[in-house]
mmCIF file of C-alpha atoms in Angstrom:
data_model
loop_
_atom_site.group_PDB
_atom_site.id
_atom_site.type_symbol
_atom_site.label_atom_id
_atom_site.label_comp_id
_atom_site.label_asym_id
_atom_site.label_seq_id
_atom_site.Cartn_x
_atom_site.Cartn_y
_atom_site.Cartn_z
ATOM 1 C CA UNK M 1 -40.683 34.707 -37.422
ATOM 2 C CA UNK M 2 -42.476 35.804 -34.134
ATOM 3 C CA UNK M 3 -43.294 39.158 -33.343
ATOM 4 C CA UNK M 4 -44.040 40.497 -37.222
ATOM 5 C CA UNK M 5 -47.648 40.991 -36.902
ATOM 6 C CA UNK M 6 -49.576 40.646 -40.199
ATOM 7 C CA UNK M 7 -52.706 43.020 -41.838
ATOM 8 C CA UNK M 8 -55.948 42.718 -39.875
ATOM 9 C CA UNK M 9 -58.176 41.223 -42.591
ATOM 10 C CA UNK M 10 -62.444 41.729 -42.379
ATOM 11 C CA UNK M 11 -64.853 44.648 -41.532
ATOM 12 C CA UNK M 12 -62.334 47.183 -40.741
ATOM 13 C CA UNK M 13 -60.080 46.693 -43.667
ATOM 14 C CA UNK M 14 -62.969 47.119 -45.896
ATOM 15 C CA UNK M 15 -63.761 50.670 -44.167
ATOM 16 C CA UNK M 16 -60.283 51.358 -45.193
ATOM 17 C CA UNK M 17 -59.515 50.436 -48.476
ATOM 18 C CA UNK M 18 -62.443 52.175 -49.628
ATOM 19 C CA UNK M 19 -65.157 49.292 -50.475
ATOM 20 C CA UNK M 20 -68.893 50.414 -50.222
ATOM 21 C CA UNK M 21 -71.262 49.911 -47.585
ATOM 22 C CA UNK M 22 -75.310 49.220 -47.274
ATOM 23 C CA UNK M 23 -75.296 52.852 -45.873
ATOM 24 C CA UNK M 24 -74.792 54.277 -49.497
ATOM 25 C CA UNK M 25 -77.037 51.709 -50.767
ATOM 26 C CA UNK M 26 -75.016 49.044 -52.151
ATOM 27 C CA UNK M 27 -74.324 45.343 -50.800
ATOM 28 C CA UNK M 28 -72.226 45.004 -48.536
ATOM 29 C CA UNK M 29 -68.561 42.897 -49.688
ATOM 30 C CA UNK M 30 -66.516 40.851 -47.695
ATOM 31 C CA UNK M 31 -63.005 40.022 -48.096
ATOM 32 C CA UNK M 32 -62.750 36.266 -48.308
ATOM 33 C CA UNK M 33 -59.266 34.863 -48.527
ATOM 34 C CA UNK M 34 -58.667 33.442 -51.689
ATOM 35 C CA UNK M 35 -59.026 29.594 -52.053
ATOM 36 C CA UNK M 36 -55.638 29.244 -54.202
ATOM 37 C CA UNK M 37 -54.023 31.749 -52.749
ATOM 38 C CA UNK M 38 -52.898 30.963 -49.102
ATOM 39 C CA UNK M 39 -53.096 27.352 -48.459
ATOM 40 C CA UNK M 40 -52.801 26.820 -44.663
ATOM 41 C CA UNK M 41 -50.825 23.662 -43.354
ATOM 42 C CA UNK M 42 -52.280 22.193 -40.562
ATOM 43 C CA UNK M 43 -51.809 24.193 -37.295
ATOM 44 C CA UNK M 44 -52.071 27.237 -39.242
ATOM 45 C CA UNK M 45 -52.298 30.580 -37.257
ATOM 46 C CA UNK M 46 -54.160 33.394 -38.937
ATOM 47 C CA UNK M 47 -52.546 36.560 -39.960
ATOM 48 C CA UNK M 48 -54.327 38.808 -37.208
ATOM 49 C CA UNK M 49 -51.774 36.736 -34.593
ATOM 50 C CA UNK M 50 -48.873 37.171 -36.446
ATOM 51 C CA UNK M 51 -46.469 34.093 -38.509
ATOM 52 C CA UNK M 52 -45.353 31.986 -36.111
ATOM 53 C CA UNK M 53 -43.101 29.170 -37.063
ATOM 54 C CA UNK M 54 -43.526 25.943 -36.212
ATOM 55 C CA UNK M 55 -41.003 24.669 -33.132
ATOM 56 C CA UNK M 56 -40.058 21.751 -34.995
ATOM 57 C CA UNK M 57 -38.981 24.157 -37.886
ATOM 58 C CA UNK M 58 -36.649 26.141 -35.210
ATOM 59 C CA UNK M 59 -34.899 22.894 -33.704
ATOM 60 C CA UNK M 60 -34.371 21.760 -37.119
ATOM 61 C CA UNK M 61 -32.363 24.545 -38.615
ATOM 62 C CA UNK M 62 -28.680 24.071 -37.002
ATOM 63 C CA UNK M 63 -27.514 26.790 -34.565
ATOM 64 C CA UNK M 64 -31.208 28.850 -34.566
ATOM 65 C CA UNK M 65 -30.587 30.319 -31.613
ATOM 66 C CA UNK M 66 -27.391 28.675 -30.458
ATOM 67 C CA UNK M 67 -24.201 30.125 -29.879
ATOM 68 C CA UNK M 68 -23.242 32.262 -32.896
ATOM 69 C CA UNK M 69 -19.952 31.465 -34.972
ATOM 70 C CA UNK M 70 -18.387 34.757 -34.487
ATOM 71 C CA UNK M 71 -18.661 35.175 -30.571
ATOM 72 C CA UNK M 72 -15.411 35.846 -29.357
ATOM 73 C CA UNK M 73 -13.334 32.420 -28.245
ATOM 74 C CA UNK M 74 -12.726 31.689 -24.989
ATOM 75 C CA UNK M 75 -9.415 32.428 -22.590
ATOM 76 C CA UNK M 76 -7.753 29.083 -22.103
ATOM 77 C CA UNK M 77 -6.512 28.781 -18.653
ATOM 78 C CA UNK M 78 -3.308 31.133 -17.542
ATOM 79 C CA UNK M 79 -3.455 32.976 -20.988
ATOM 80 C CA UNK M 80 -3.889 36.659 -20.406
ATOM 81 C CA UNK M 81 -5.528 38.985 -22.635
ATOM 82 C CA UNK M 82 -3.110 41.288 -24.810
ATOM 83 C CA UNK M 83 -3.513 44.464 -25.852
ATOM 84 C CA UNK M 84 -2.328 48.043 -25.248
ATOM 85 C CA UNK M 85 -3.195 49.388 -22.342
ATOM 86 C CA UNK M 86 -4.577 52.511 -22.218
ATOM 87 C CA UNK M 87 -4.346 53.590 -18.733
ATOM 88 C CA UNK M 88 -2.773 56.789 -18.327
ATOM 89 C CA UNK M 89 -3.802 57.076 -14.327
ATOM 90 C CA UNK M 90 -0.076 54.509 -13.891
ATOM 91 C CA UNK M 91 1.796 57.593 -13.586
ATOM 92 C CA UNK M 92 1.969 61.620 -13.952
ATOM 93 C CA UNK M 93 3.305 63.817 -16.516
ATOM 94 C CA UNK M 94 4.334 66.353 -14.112
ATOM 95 C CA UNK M 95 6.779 63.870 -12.381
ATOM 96 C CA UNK M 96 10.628 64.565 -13.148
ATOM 97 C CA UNK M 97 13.098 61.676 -13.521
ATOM 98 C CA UNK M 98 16.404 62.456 -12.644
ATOM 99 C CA UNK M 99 19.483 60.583 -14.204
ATOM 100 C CA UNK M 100 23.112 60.364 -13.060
ATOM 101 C CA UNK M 101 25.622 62.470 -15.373
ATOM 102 C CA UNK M 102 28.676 60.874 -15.525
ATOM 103 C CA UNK M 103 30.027 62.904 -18.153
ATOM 104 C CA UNK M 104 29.770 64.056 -21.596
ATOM 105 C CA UNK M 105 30.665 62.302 -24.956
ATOM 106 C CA UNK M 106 34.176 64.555 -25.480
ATOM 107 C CA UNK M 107 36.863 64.392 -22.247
ATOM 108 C CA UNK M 108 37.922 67.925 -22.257
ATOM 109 C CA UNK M 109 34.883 69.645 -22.444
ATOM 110 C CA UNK M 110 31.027 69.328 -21.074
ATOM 111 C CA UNK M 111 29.115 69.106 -24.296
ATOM 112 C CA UNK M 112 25.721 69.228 -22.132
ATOM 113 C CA UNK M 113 26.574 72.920 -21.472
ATOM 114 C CA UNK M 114 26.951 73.816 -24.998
ATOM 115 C CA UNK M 115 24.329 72.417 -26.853
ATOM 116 C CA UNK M 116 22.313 74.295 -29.317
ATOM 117 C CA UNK M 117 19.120 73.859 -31.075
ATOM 118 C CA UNK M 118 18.058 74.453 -34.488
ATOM 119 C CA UNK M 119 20.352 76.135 -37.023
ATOM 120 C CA UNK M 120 22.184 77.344 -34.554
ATOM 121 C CA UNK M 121 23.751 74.054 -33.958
ATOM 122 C CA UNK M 122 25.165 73.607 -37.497
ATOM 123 C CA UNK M 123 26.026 77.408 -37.884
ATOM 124 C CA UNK M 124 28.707 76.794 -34.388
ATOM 125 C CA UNK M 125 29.565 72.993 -35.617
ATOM 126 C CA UNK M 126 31.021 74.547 -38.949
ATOM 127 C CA UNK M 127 32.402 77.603 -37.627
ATOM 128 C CA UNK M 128 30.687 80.274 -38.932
ATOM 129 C CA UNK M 129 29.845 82.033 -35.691
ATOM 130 C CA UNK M 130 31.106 81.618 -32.151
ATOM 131 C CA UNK M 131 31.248 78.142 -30.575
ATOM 132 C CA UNK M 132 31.318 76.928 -26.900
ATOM 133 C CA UNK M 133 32.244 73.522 -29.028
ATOM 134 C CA UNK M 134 35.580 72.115 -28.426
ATOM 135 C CA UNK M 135 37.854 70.429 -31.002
ATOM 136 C CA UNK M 136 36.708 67.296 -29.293
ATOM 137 C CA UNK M 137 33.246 68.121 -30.120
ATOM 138 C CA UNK M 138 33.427 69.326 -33.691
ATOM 139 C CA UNK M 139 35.498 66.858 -34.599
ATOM 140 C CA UNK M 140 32.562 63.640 -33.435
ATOM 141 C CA UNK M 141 29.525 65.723 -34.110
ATOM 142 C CA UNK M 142 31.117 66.349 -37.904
ATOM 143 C CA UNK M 143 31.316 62.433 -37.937
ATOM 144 C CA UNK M 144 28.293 61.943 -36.915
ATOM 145 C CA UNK M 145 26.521 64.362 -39.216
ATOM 146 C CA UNK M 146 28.843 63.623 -42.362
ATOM 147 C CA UNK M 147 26.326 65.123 -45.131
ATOM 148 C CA UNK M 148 26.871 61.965 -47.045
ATOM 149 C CA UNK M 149 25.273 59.540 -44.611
ATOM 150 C CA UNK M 150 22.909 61.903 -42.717
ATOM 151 C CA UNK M 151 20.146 64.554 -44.132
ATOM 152 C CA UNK M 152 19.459 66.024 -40.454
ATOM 153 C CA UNK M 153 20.534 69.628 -42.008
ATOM 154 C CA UNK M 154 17.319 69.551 -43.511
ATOM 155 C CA UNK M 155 15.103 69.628 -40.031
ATOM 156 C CA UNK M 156 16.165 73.418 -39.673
ATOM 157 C CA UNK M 157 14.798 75.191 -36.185
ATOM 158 C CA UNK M 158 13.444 71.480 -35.837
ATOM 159 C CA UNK M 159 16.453 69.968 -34.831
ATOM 160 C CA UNK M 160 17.572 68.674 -31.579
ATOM 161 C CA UNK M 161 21.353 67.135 -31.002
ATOM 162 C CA UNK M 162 22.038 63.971 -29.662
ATOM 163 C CA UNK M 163 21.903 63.006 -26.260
ATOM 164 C CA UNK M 164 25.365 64.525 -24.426
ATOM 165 C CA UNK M 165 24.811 61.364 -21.764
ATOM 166 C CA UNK M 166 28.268 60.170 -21.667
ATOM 167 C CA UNK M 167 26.850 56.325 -22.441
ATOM 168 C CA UNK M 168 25.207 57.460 -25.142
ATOM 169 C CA UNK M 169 28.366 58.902 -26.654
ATOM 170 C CA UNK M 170 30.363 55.895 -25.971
ATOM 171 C CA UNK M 171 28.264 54.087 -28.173
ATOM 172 C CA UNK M 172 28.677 56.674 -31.061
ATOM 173 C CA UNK M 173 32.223 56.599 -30.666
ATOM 174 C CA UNK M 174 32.382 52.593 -31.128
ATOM 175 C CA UNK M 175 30.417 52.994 -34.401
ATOM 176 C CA UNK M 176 32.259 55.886 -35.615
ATOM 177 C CA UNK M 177 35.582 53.945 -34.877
ATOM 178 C CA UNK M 178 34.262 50.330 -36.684
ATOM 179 C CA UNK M 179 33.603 52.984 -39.847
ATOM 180 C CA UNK M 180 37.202 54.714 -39.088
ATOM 181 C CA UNK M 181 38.317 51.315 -39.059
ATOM 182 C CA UNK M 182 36.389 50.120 -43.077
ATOM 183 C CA UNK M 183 37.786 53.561 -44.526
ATOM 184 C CA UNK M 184 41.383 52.745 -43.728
ATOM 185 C CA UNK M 185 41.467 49.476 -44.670
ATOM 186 C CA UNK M 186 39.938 50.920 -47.956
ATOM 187 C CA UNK M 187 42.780 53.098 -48.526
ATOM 188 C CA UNK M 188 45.571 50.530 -47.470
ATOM 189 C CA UNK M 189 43.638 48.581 -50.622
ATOM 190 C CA UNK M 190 43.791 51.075 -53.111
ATOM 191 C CA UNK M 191 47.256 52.279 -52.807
ATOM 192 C CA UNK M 192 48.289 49.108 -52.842
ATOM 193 C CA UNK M 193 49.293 46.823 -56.452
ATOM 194 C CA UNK M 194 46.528 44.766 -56.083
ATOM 195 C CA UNK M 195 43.821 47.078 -56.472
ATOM 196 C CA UNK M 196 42.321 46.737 -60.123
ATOM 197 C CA UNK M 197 40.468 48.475 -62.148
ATOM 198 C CA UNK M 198 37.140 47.079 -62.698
ATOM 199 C CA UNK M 199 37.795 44.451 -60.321
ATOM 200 C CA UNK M 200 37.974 46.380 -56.865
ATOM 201 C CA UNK M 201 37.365 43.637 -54.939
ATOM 202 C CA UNK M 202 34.488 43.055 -51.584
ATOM 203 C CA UNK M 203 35.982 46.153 -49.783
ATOM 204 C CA UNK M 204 34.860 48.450 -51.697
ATOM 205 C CA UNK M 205 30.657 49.289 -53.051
ATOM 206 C CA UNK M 206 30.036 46.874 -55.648
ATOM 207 C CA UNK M 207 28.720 49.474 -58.408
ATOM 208 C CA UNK M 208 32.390 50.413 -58.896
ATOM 209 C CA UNK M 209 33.096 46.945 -60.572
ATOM 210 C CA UNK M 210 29.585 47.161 -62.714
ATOM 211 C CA UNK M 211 30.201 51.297 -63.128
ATOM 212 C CA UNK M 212 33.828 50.730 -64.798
ATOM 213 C CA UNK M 213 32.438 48.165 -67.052
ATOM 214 C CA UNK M 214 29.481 50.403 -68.388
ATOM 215 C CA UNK M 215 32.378 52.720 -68.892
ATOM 216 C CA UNK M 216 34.955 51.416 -70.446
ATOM 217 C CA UNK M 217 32.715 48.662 -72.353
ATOM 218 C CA UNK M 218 34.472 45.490 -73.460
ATOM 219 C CA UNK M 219 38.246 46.767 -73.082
ATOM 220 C CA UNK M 220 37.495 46.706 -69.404
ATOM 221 C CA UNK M 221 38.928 43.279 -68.353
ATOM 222 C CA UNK M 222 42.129 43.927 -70.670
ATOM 223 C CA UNK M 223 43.468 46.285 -68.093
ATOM 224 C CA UNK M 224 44.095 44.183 -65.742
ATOM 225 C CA UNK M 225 47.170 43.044 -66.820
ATOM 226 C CA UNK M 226 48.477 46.681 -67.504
ATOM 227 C CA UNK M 227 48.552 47.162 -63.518
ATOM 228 C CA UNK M 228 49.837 43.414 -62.667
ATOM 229 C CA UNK M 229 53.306 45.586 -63.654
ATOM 230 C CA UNK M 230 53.058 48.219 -61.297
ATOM 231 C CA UNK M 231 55.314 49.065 -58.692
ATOM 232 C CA UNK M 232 55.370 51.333 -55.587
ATOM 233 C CA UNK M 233 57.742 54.411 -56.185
ATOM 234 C CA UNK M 234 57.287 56.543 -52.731
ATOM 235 C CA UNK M 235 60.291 58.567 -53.646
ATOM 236 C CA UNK M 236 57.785 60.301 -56.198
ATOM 237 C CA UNK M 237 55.554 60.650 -52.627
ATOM 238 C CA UNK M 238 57.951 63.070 -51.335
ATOM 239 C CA UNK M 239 57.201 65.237 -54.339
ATOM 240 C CA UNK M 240 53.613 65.279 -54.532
ATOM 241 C CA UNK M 241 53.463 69.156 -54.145
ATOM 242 C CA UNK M 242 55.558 69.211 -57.565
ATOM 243 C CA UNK M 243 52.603 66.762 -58.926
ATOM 244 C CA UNK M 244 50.018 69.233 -58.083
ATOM 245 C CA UNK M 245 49.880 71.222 -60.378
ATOM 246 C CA UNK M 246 49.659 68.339 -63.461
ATOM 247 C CA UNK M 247 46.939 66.816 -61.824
ATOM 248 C CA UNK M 248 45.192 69.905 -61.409
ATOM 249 C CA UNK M 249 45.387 70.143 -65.288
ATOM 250 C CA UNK M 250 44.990 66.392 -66.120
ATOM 251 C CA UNK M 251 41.406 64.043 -66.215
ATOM 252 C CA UNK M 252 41.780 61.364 -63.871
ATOM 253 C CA UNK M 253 40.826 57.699 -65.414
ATOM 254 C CA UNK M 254 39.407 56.782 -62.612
ATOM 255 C CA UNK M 255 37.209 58.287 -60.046
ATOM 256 C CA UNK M 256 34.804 57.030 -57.724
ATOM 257 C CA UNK M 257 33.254 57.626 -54.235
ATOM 258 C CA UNK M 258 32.396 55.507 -51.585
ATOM 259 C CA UNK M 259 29.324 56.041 -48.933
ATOM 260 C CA UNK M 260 30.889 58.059 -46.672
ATOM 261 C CA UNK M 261 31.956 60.637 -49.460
ATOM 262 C CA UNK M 262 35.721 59.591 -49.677
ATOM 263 C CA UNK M 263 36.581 60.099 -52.960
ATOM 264 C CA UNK M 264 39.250 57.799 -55.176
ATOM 265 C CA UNK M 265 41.113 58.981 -58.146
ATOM 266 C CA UNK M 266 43.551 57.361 -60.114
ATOM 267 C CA UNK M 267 45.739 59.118 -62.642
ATOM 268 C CA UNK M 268 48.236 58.801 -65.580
ATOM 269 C CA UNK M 269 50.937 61.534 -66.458
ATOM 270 C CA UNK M 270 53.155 59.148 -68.616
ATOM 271 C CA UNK M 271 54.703 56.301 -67.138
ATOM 272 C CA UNK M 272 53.511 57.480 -63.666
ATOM 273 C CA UNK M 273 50.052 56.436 -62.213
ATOM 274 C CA UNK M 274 49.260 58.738 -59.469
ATOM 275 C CA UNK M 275 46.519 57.432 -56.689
ATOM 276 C CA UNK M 276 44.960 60.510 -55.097
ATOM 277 C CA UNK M 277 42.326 60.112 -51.521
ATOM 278 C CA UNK M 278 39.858 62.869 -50.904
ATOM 279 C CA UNK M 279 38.454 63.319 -47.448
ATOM 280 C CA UNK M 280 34.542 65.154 -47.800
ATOM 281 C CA UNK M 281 35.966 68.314 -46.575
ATOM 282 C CA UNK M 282 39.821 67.787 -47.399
ATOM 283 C CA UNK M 283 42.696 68.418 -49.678
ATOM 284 C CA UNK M 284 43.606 65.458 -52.074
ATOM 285 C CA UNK M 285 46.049 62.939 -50.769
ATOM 286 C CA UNK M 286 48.387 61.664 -53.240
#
């Protein structure tokens, strides 16, 4: 390899490694190199002009000074490089963007006006202190924030509300109605004869079928045929407040929640079996 230069051998060296001279009376030595010891191919350069190797060595070895393997590949042509670009000099922080208002997410009332951050928010959203909130308001922010399908409670002073824009809350209003939509159809199912036991069918979560089966154990399928025989009495509907006070007393034999928190019981006081809907924050519906 050029450019490592070797130990100067002769006179000098001797001086310093020590070896005697004729000025303290001894014979002088001189460091031969050894016959065995470095055999010189032909062209050899001597140490004192440092190892250089041979040219035809270099051409031989494939890509010696060539283009290395892990340069980076060339652009084709009319690819541009990707990347993320960096540049914050495109624009300036202390530039405002105004947007056009054209309303908020309730009719009645401008929610922009009476949003509140933090704890404060939840504190006037469930009515334990003063509200500028409407019933418009409480009614799609509790939606929104149903404690069964959100965990923003936990952000405390961190929390901001959603965005009032009015095209914003149309948005949340078309989800909210498509769920509206999936938990009335799920009670239209269960009060109706066709809702089994154990078999509740693809409206409602699948861990009710496989819950009721760890439950009951084998005698699960058997009661099917037990509700095959039922039919609707809603005379008994228009004395549900009379039934209150049994099923206050009595264990349902079935009860299960969905998601959203609605909870579904089934009862049996005799020959009756009572079918009872819980909202998250409301009374029992028989």
């Amino acid at each position: 390899f050029t450019g490592i230069a070797g130990p100067r051998l002769g006179g000098p060296l001797a001086g310093r490694i020590g070896v005697p001279s004729a000025r303290m009376g001894m014979p002088t030595a001189r460091l031969g190199m050894p016959s065995g010891a470095l055999q010189a191919r032909k062209g050899f350069i001597p140490p004192s002009r440092g190892f250089v190797a041979p040219a035809a060595a270099i051409s031989a070895r494939p890509g010696f000074m060539g283009p290395s393997r892990l340069a980076a590949p060339s652009l084709g042509l009319g690819v541009q490089p990707r990347g993320v670009d960096l540049n914050l000099n495109k624009f300036s922080l202390t530039d405002t963007t105004t947007s056009s208002r054209k309303g908020s997410v309730a009719s009645s009332e401008d929610l922009a006006d009476a949003v509140t951050f933090g704890t404060g928010f939840w504190k006037q959203l469930e009515g334990s202190e003063h509200s500028s909130l409407g019933e418009q308001e409480k009614t799609l922010l509790k939606a929104i924030f149903n404690p069964s399908l959100s965990d923003r409670r936990g952000e405390g002073e961190l929390f901001v509300p959603p965005d009032p824009l009015f095209s914003y809350g149309q948005r949340l209003k078309i989800l909210l109605l498509e769920e509206l939509a999936v938990r009335n159809k799920r009670r239209e199912a269960f009060f109706s004869t066709d809702f089994v036991m154990g078999d509740a069918g693809p409206t409602f979560p699948w861990a009710w079928t496989c819950a009721f089966q760890i439950k009951q154990g084998s005698d699960a399928k058997k009661r099917a045929p037990e509700q095959v025989a039922l039919k609707p009495r809603p005379e008994y509907k228009v004395e549900a407040s009379q039934l209150r006070p049994a099923l206050a007393s009595a264990t349902p034999i079935f009860d299960e929640r969905t998601e959203d928190g609605l909870r579904f019981r089934i009862y049996r006081l005799g020959d009756i079996e009572v079918r009872t809907v819980q909202d998250l924050e409301g009374e029992e519906e028989v």
